[in-house]
mmCIF file with all atom_site columns, C-alpha atoms in Angstrom:
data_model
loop_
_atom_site.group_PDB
_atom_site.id
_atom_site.type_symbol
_atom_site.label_atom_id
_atom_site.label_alt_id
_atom_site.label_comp_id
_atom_site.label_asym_id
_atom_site.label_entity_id
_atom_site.label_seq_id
_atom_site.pdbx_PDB_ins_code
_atom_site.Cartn_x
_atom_site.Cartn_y
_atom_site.Cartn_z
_atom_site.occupancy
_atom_site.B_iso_or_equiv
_atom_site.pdbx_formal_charge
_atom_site.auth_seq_id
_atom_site.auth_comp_id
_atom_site.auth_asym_id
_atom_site.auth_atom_id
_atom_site.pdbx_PDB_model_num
ATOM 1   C CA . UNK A 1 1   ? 13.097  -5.207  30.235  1.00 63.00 ? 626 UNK A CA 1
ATOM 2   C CA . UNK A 1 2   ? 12.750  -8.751  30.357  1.00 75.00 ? 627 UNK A CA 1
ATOM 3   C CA . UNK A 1 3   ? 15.399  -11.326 28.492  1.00 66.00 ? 628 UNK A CA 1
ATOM 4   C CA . UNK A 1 4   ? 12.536  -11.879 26.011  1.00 68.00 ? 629 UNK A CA 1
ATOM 5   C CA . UNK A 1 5   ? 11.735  -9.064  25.602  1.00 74.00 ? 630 UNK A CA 1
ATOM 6   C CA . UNK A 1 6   ? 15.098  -7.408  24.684  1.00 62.00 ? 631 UNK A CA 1
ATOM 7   C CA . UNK A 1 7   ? 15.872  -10.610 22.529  1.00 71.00 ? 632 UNK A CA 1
ATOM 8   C CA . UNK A 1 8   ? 11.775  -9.181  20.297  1.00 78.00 ? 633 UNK A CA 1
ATOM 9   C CA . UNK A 1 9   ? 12.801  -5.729  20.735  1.00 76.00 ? 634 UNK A CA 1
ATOM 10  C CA . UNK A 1 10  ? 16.532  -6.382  18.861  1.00 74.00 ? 635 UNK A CA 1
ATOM 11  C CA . UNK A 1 11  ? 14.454  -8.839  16.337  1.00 83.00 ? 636 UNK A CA 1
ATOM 12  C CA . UNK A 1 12  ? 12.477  -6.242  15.289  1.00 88.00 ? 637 UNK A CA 1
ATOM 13  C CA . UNK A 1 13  ? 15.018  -3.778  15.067  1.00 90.00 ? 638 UNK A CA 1
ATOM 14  C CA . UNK A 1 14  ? 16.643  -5.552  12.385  1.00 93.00 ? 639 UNK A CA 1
ATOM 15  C CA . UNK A 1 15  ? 13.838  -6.747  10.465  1.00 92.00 ? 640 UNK A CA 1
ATOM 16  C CA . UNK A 1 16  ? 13.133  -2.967  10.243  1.00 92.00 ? 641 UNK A CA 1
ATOM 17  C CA . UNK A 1 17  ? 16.426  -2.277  8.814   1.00 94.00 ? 642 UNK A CA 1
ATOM 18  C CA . UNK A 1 18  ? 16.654  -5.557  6.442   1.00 95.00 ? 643 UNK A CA 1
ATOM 19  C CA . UNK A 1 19  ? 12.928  -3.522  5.153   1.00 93.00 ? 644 UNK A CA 1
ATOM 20  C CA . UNK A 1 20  ? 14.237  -0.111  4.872   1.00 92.00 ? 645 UNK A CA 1
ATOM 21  C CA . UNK A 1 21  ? 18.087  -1.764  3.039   1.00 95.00 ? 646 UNK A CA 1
ATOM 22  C CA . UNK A 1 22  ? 15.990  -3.888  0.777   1.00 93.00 ? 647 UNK A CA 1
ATOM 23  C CA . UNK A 1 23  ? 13.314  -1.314  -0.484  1.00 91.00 ? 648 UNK A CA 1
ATOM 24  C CA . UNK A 1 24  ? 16.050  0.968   -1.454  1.00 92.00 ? 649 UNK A CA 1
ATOM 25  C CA . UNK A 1 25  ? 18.145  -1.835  -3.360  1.00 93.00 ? 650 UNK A CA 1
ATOM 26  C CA . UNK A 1 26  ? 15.193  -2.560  -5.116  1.00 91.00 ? 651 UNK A CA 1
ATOM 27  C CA . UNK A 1 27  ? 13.952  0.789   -5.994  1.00 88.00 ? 652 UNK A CA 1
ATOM 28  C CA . UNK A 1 28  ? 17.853  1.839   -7.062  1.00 89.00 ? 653 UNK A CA 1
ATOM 29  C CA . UNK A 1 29  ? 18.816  -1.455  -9.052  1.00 85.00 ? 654 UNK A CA 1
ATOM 30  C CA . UNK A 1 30  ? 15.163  -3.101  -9.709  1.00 86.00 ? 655 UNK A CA 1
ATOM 31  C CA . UNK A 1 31  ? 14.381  -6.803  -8.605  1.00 87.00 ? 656 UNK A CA 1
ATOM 32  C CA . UNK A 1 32  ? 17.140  -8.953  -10.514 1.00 86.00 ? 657 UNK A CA 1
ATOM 33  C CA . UNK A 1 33  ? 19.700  -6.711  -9.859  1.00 88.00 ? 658 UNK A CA 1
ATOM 34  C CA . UNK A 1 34  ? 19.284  -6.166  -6.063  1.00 90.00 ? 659 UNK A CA 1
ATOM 35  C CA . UNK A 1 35  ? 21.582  -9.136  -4.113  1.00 94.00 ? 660 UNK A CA 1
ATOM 36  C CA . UNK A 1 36  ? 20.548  -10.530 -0.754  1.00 95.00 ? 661 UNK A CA 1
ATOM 37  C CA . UNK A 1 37  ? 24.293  -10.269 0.015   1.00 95.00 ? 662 UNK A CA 1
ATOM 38  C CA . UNK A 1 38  ? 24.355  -6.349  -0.568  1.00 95.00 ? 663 UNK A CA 1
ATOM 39  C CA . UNK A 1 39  ? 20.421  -5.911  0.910   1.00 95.00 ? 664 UNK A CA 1
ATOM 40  C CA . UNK A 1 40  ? 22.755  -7.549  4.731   1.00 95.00 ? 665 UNK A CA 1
ATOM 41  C CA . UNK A 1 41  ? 25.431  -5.175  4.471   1.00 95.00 ? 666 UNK A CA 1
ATOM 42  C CA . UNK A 1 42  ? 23.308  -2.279  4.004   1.00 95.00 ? 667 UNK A CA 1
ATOM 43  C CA . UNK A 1 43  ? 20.841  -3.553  7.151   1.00 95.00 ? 668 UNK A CA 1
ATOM 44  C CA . UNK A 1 44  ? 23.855  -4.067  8.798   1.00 94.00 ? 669 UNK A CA 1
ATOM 45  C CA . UNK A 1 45  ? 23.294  -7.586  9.708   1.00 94.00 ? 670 UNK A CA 1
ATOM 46  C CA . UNK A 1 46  ? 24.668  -11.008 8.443   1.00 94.00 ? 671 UNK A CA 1
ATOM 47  C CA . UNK A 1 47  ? 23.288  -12.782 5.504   1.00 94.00 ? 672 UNK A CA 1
ATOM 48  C CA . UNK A 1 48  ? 22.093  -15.459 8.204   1.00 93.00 ? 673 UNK A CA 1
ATOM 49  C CA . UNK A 1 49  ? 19.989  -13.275 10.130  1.00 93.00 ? 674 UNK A CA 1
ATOM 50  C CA . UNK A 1 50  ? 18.504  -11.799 6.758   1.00 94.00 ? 675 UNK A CA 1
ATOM 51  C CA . UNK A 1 51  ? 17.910  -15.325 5.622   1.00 95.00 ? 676 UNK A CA 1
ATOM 52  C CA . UNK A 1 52  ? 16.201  -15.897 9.789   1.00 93.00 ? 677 UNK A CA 1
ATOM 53  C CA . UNK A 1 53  ? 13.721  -12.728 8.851   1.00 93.00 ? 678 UNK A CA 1
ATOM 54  C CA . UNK A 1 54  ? 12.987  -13.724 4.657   1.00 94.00 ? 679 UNK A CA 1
ATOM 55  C CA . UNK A 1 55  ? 13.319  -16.824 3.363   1.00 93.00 ? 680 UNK A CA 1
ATOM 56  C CA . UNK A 1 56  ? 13.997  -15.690 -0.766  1.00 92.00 ? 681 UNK A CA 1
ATOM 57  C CA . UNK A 1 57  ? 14.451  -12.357 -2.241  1.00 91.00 ? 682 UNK A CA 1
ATOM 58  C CA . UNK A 1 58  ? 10.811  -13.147 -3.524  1.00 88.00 ? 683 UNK A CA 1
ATOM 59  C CA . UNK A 1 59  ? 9.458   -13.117 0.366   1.00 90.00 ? 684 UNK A CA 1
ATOM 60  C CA . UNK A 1 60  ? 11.466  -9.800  0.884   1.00 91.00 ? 685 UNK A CA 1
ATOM 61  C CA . UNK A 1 61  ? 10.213  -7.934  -1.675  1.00 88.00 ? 686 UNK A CA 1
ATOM 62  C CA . UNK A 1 62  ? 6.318   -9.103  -0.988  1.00 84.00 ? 687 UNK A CA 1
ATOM 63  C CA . UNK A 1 63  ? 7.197   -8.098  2.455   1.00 87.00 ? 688 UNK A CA 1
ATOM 64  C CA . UNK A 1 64  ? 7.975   -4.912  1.643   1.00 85.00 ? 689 UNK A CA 1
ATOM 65  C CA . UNK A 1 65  ? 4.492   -3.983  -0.124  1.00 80.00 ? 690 UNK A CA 1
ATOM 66  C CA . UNK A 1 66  ? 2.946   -5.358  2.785   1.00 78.00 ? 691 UNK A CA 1
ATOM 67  C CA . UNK A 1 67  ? 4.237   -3.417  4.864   1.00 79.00 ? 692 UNK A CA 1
ATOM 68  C CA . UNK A 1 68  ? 4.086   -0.126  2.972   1.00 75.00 ? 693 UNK A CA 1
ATOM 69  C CA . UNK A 1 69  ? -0.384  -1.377  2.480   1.00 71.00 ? 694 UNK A CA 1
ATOM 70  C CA . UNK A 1 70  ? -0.529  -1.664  5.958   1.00 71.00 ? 695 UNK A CA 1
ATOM 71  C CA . UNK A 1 71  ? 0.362   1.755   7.282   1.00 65.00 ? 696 UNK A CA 1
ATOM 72  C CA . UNK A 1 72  ? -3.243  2.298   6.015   1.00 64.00 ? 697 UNK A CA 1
ATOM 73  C CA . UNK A 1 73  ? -4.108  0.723   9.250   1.00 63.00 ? 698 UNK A CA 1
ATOM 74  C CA . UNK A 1 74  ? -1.734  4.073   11.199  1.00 65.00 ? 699 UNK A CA 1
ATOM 75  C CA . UNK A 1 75  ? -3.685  6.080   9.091   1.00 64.00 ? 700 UNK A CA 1
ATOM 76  C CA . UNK A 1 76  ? -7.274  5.364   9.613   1.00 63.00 ? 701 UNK A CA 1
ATOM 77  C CA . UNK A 1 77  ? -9.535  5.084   12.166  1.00 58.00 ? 702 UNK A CA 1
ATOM 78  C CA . UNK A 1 78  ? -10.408 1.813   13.882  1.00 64.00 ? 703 UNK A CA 1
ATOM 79  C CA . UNK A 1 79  ? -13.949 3.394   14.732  1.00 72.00 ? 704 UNK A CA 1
ATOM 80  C CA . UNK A 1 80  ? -15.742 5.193   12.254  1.00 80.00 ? 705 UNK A CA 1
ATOM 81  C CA . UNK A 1 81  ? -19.161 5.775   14.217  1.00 81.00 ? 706 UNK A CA 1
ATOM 82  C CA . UNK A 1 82  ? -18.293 9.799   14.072  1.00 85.00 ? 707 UNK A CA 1
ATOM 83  C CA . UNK A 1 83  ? -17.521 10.038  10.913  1.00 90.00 ? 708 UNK A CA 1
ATOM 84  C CA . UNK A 1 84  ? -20.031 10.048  7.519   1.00 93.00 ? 709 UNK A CA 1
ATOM 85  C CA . UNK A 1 85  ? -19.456 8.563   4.584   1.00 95.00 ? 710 UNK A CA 1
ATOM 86  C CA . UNK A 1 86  ? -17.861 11.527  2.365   1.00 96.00 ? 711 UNK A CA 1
ATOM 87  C CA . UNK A 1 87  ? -15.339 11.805  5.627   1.00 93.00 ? 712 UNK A CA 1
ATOM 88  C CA . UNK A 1 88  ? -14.730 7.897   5.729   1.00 93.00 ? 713 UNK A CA 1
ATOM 89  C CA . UNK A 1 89  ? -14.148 8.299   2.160   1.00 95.00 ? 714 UNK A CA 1
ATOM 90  C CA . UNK A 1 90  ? -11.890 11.031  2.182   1.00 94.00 ? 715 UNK A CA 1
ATOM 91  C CA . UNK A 1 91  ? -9.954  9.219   4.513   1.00 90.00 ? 716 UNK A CA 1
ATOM 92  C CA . UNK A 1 92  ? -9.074  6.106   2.367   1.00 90.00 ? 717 UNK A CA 1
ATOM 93  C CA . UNK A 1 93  ? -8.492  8.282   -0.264  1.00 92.00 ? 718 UNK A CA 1
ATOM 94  C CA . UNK A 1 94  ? -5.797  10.286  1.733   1.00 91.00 ? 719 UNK A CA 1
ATOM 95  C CA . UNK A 1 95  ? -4.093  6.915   2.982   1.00 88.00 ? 720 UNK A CA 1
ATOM 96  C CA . UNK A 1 96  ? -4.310  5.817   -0.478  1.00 89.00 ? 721 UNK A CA 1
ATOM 97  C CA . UNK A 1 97  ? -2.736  9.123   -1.414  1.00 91.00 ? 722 UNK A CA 1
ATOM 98  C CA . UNK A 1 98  ? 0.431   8.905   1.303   1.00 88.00 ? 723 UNK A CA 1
ATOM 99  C CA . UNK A 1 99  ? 1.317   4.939   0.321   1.00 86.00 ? 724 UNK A CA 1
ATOM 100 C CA . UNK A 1 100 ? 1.387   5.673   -3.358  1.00 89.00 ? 725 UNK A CA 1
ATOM 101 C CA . UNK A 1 101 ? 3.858   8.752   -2.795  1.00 90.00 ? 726 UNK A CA 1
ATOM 102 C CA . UNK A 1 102 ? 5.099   8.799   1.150   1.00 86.00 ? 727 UNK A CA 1
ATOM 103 C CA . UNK A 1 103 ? 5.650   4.900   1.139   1.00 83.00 ? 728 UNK A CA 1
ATOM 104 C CA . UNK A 1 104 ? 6.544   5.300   -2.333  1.00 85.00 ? 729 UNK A CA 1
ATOM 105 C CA . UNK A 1 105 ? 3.970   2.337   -3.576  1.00 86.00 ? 730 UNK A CA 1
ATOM 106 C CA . UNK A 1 106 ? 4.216   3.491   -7.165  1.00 90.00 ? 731 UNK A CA 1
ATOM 107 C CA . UNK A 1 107 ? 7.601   3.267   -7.224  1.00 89.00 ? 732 UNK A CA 1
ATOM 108 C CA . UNK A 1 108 ? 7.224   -0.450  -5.746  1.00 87.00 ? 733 UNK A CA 1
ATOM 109 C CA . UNK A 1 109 ? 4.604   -1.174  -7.948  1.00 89.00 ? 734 UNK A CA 1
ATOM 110 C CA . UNK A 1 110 ? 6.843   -0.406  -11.380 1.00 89.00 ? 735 UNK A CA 1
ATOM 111 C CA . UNK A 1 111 ? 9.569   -2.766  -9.843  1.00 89.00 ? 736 UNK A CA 1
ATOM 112 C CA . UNK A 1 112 ? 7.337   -5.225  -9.640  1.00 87.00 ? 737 UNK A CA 1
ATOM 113 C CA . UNK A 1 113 ? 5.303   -4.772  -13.430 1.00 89.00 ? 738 UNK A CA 1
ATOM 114 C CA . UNK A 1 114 ? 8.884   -5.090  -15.061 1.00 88.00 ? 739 UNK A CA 1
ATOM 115 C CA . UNK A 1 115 ? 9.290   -8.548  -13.320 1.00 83.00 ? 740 UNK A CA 1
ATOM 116 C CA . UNK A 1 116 ? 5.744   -9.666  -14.033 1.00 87.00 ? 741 UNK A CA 1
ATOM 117 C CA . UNK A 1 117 ? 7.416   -12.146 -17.337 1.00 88.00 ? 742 UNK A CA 1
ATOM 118 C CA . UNK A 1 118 ? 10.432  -13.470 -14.872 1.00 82.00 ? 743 UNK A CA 1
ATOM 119 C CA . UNK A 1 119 ? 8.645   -13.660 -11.231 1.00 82.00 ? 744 UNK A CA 1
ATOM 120 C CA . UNK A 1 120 ? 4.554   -14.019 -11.780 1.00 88.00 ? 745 UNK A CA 1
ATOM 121 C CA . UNK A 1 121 ? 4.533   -15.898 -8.462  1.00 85.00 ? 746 UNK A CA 1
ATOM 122 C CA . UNK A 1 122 ? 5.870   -12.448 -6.865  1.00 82.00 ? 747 UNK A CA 1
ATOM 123 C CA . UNK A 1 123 ? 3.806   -10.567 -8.565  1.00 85.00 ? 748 UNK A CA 1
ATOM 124 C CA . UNK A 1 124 ? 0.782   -12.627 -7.752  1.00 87.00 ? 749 UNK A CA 1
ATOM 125 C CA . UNK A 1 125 ? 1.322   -12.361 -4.360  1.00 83.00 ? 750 UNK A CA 1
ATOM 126 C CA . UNK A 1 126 ? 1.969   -8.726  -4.342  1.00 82.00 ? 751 UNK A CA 1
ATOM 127 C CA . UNK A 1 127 ? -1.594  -7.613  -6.117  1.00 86.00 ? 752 UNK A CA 1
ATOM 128 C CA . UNK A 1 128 ? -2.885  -10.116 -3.173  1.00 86.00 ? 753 UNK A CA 1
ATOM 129 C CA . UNK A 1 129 ? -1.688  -9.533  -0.656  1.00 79.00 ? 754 UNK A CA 1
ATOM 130 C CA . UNK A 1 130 ? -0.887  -5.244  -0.882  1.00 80.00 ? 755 UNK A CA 1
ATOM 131 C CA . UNK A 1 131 ? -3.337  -4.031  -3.688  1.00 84.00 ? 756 UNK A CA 1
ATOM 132 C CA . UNK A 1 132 ? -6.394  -6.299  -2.761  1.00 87.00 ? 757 UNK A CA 1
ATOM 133 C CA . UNK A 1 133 ? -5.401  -6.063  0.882   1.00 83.00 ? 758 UNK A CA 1
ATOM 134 C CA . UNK A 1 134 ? -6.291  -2.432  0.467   1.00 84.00 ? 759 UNK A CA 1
ATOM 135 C CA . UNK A 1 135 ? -9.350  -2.998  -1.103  1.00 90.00 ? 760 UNK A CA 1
ATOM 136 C CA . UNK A 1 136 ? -10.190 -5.468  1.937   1.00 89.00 ? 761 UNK A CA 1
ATOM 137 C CA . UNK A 1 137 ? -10.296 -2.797  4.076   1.00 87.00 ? 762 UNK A CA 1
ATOM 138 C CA . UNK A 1 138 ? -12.136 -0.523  2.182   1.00 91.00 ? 763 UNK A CA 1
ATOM 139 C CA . UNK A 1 139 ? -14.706 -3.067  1.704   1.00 93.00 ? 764 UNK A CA 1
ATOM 140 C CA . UNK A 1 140 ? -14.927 -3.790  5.544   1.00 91.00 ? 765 UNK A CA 1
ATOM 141 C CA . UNK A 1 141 ? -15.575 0.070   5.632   1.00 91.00 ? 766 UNK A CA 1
ATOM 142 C CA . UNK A 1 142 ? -18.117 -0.075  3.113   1.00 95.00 ? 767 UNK A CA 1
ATOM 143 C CA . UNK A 1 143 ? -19.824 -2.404  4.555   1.00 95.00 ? 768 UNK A CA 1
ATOM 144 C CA . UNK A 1 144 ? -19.825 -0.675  7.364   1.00 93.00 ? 769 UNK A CA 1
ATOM 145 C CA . UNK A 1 145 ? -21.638 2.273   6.154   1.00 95.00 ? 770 UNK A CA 1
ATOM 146 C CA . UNK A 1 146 ? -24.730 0.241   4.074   1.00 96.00 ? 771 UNK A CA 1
ATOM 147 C CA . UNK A 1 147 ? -25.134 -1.162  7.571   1.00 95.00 ? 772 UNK A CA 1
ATOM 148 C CA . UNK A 1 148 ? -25.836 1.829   9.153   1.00 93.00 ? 773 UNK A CA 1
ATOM 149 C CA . UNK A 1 149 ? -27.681 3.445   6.349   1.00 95.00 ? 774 UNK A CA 1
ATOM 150 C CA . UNK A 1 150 ? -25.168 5.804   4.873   1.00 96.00 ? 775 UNK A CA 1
ATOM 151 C CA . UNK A 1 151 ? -24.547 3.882   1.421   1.00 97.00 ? 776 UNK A CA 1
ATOM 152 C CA . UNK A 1 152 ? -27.260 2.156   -0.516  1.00 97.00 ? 777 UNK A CA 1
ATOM 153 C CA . UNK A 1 153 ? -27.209 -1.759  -0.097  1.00 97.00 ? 778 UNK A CA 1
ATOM 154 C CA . UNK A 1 154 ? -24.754 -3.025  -3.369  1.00 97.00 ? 779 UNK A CA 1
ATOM 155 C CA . UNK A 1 155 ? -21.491 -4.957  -3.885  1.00 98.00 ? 780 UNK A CA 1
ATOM 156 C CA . UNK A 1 156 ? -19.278 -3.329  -2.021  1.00 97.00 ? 781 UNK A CA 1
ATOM 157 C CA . UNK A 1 157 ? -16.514 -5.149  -3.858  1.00 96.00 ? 782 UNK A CA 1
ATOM 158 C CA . UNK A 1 158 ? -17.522 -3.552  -6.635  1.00 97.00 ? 783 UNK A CA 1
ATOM 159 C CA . UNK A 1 159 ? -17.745 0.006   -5.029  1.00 97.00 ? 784 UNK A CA 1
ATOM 160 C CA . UNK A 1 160 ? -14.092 -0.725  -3.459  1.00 96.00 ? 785 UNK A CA 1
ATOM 161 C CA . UNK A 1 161 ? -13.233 -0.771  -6.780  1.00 96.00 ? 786 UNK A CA 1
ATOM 162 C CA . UNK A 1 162 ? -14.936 1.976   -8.350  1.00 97.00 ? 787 UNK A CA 1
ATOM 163 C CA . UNK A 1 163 ? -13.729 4.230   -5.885  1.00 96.00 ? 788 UNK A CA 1
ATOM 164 C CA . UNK A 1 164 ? -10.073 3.166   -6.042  1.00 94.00 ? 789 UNK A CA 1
ATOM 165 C CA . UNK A 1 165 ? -10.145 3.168   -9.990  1.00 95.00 ? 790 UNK A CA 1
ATOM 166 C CA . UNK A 1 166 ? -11.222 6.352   -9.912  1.00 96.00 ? 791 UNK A CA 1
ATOM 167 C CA . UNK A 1 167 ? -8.811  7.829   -7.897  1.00 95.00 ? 792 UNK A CA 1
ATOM 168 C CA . UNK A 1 168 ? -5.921  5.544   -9.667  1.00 94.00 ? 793 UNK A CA 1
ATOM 169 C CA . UNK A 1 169 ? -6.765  7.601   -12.982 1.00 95.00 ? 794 UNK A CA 1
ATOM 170 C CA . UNK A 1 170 ? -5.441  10.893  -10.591 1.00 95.00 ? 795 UNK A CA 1
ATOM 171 C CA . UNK A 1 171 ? -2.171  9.235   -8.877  1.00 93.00 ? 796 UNK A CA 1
ATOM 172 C CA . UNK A 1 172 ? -1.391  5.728   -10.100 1.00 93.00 ? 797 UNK A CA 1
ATOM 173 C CA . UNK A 1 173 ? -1.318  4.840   -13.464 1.00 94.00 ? 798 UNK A CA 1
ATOM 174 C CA . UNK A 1 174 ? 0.609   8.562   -14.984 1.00 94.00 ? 799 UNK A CA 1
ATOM 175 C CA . UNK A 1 175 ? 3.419   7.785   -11.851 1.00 93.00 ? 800 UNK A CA 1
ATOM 176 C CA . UNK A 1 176 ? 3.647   4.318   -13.251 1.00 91.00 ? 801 UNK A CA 1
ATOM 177 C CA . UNK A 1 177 ? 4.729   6.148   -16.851 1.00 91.00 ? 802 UNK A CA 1
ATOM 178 C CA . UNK A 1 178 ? 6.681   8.605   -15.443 1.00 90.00 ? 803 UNK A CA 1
ATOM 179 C CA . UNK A 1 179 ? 9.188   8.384   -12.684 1.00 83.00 ? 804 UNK A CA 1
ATOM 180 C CA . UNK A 1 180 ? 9.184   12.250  -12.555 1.00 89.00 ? 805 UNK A CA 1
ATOM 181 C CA . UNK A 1 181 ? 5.440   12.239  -12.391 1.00 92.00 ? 806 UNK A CA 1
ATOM 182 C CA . UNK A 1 182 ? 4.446   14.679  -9.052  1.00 91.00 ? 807 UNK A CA 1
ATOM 183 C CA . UNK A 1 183 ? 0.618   14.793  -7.431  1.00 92.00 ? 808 UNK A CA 1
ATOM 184 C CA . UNK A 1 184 ? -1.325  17.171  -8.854  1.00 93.00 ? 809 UNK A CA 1
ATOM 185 C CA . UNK A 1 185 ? -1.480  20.856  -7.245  1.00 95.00 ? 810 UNK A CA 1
ATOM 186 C CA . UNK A 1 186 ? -5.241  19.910  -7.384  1.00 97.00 ? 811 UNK A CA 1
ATOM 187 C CA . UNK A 1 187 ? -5.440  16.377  -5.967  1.00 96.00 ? 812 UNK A CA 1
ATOM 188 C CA . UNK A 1 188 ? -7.250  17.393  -3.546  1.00 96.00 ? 813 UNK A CA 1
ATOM 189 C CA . UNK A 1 189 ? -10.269 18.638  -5.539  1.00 97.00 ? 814 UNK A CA 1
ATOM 190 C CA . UNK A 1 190 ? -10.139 15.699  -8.422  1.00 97.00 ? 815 UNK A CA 1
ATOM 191 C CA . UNK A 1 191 ? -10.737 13.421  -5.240  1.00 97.00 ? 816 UNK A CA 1
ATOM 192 C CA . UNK A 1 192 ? -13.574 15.442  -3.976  1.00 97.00 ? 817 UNK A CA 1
ATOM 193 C CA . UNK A 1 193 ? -14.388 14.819  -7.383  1.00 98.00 ? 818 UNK A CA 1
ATOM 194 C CA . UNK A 1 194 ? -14.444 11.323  -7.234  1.00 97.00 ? 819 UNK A CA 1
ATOM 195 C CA . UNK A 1 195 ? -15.706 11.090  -3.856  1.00 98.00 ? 820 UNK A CA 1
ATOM 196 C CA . UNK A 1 196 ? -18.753 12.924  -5.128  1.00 98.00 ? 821 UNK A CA 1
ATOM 197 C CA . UNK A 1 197 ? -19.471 10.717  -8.445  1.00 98.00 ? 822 UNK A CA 1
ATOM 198 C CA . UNK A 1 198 ? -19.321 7.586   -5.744  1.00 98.00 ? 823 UNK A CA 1
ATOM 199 C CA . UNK A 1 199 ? -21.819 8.849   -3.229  1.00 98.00 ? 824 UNK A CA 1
ATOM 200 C CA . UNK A 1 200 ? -24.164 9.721   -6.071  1.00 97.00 ? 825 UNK A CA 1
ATOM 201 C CA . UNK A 1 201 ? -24.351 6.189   -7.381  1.00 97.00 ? 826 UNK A CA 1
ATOM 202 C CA . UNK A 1 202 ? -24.327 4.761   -4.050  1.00 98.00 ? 827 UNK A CA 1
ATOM 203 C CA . UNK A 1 203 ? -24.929 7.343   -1.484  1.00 96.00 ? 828 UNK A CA 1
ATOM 204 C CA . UNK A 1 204 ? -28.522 6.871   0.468   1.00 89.00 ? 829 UNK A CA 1
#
């Protein structure tokens, strides 16, 4: 391994660990609370190097709901040629699933509702860049599949959003009430559920 390279490889390292410090000081403490200072000791690295990586608590925090939205890209396929719509579908709606519980999105997201009167800059830039984001990509897939013939021609915006609204109903808005809220022993079928209602407005 090449200078360089070790030099990115150590980078990255830390940058990981300034992600996973930070998303529990937030989570434990909420957004005011949570200190740069204590975020560096936790990551193990000096408040310089955290301040390298992030350059405000702000940047940190929309970091880490970026980077929780984008495991939807590990998720997914890049190439959805073998796949129909209901399975494309069910496949957002699984990713969609694992970053609201497994990334622990709904947790992020109630941090970030209690700091909408104090930080609407933050929380601008979170429903931009993570929840639309998300959206994006559905989109992209929608589009995808009116191309090909699998979904009637329409806004796909507007079916991103029908589909994700339904399945918010299921595992969004009742976690955002209840920090002891769990996914229903029946997720699976309310999403066939909603997967179905979709494709019969815009399935071809």
């Amino acid at each position: 391994m090449g200078l360089a390279s070790y030099r990115r490889t150590v980078s990255e390292t830390k940058r990981a660990a300034i992600l996973r410090a930070a998303r529990d000081n937030f989570l434990n403490g909420g957004f005011t609370r949570a200190a740069m200072a204590d975020i560096a000791r936790d990551a193990d690295v000096s408040t310089a190097t955290l301040y390298k990586h992030f350059s405000s608590k702000n940047a940190l925090f929309a970091a880490i709901v970026e980077d929780a939205c984008a495991s939807i890209n590990d998720i997914l396929p890049a190439d959805i040629a073998n796949q129909n719509a209901r399975e494309v579908l069910r496949r957002f709606a699984d990713a969609y699933v694992e970053q609201q519980f497994d990334h622990r999105m709904n947790e992020l997201l109630r941090v970030v509702i209690a700091e909408v009167p104090n930080a609407p800059e933050l929380a601008s830039s979170v429903y931009a860049n993570g929840v639309m984001a998300r959206y994006d990509r559905l989109m992209n897939a929608l589009d995808a599949l009116v191309e090909r013939g699998d979904l009637k021609p329409h806004n796909t915006r507007d079916g991103a959003l029908h589909l994700g609204g339904m399945v918010k109903e299921f595992i969004v808005w009742p976690a955002l009430f209840s920090p002891r809220f769990e996914k229903p022993a029946d997720l699976d079928a309310k999403i066939d559920a909603c997967i179905d209602a979709f494709l019969k407005i815009y399935g071809n």
